[in-house]
Amino acid sequence: MFKILILSNGHGEDLSGSLIARQLAKSGYTVHALPIVGKGNHYAKEKIKVIGKTKEFSTGGIGYNTFKGRLTEIFGGELFYLIKRLYLTYKIRKKYDYFFVVGDIVSVFFAWICKKDFFTYLVAYSSHYEGKLKLPWPSKFFLLSKKSKKIYTRDLMTANDLTFQLKKKVSFLGNPFMDKFFSRDKKQMESEFSIGLFPGSRFPEILDNFVLILEVLEKLSDLRYFQKIQFNFAIVNALSSSKIKEIFQKRGWLKIENIKDNNLLKFQYKFLEVNIYWNNFDKILLKSRCCISMAGTAAEQAIGLGKPVIQIEGKGPQFTKTFAEAQRRLLGKYVFCASNYKDKNDQINQTIKLIIKIIYLIQLNKKFMISCNENAKKRLGENKACLKMVDDMNVVIKND
């Protein structure tokens, strides 16, 4: 059977790449992965061999970062690391029959310069951003190459747009990172009205995001109604329990003792309680009725499940005002954000008004949730994206 190398450029891209890799392996291909940035933990989790020594960068790759974030990348050695990864890819290129690239122009460029036949999942680009996709130069040239066997996009609008622009068939078959949710009970709910809290995954940015979400909750705590709401933080290992306890203690929250679950911390502030979970994101998202988010992939998955998202713009380097605004264009009108505020206090007050409005719409307006679910299919697609992509690849490879 053929050997395939997965190239992915970014944390979210690694997740999609690992899921496609797993499906390719199930279909009998020998699959290895070369993450261009990041450690490739998603591949290790799926037991896919990662090529070369990997390194983590705080910004997660060049993109919607602050100027300071970009300088951090350069001085942190990311540019040199990128060149080394390109050299490694070129050196091992002959060991593989095909490349599968996930992400953007960087991973496409790697495949093109190696002169390999490649498949592309352009998860980083969407026509929803500006109405028409403006591919960075010279992406179009790479994708028109005879070496480019098939292109998959993250939404239908982009597939139609690129088919017209490139004059070659571009397909939308769904988003791999949604598959695991469709295989579970999408309607999994508890009796409480539950809100998922997603401060992101990159350290140290997650610290600022976490505190900003807490500031919103502290303002909400004066309203007795929020006694009835269950607030669940999804936290990554980068933020330790000792750091969490320190933050809550400084801010005057009361720790609730005698909790039997080792992956759970519970704190109270006036009328409001929050649960802090580690490594429990999927479960939190599935049972949430809506989400407060300062994250990338988490917000996409929430929208893909038809759950409204309330953004809070942060300082970055990733989740900035610019990133948040681009995310709203990408995911549609069910991502809500207080974006015109005078100062931080005004931002928090406007965010609270949004939270109350969304709860009202979810509970009292049936048409609102129907529209959320229609938007989910349009923006993120339906089930079995990995299987559909691999089946499509099999046809192309068979006829190659």
XYZ file of N, CA and C in Angstrom, residues 173 186 366:
9
model
N -16.407 18.374 1.829
C -16.929 17.102 2.328
C -17.135 17.108 3.843
N -25.748 14.209 20.209
C -25.660 15.674 20.098
C -26.624 16.366 21.055
N -37.969 29.354 19.682
C -37.644 28.085 19.001
C -36.971 28.324 17.647
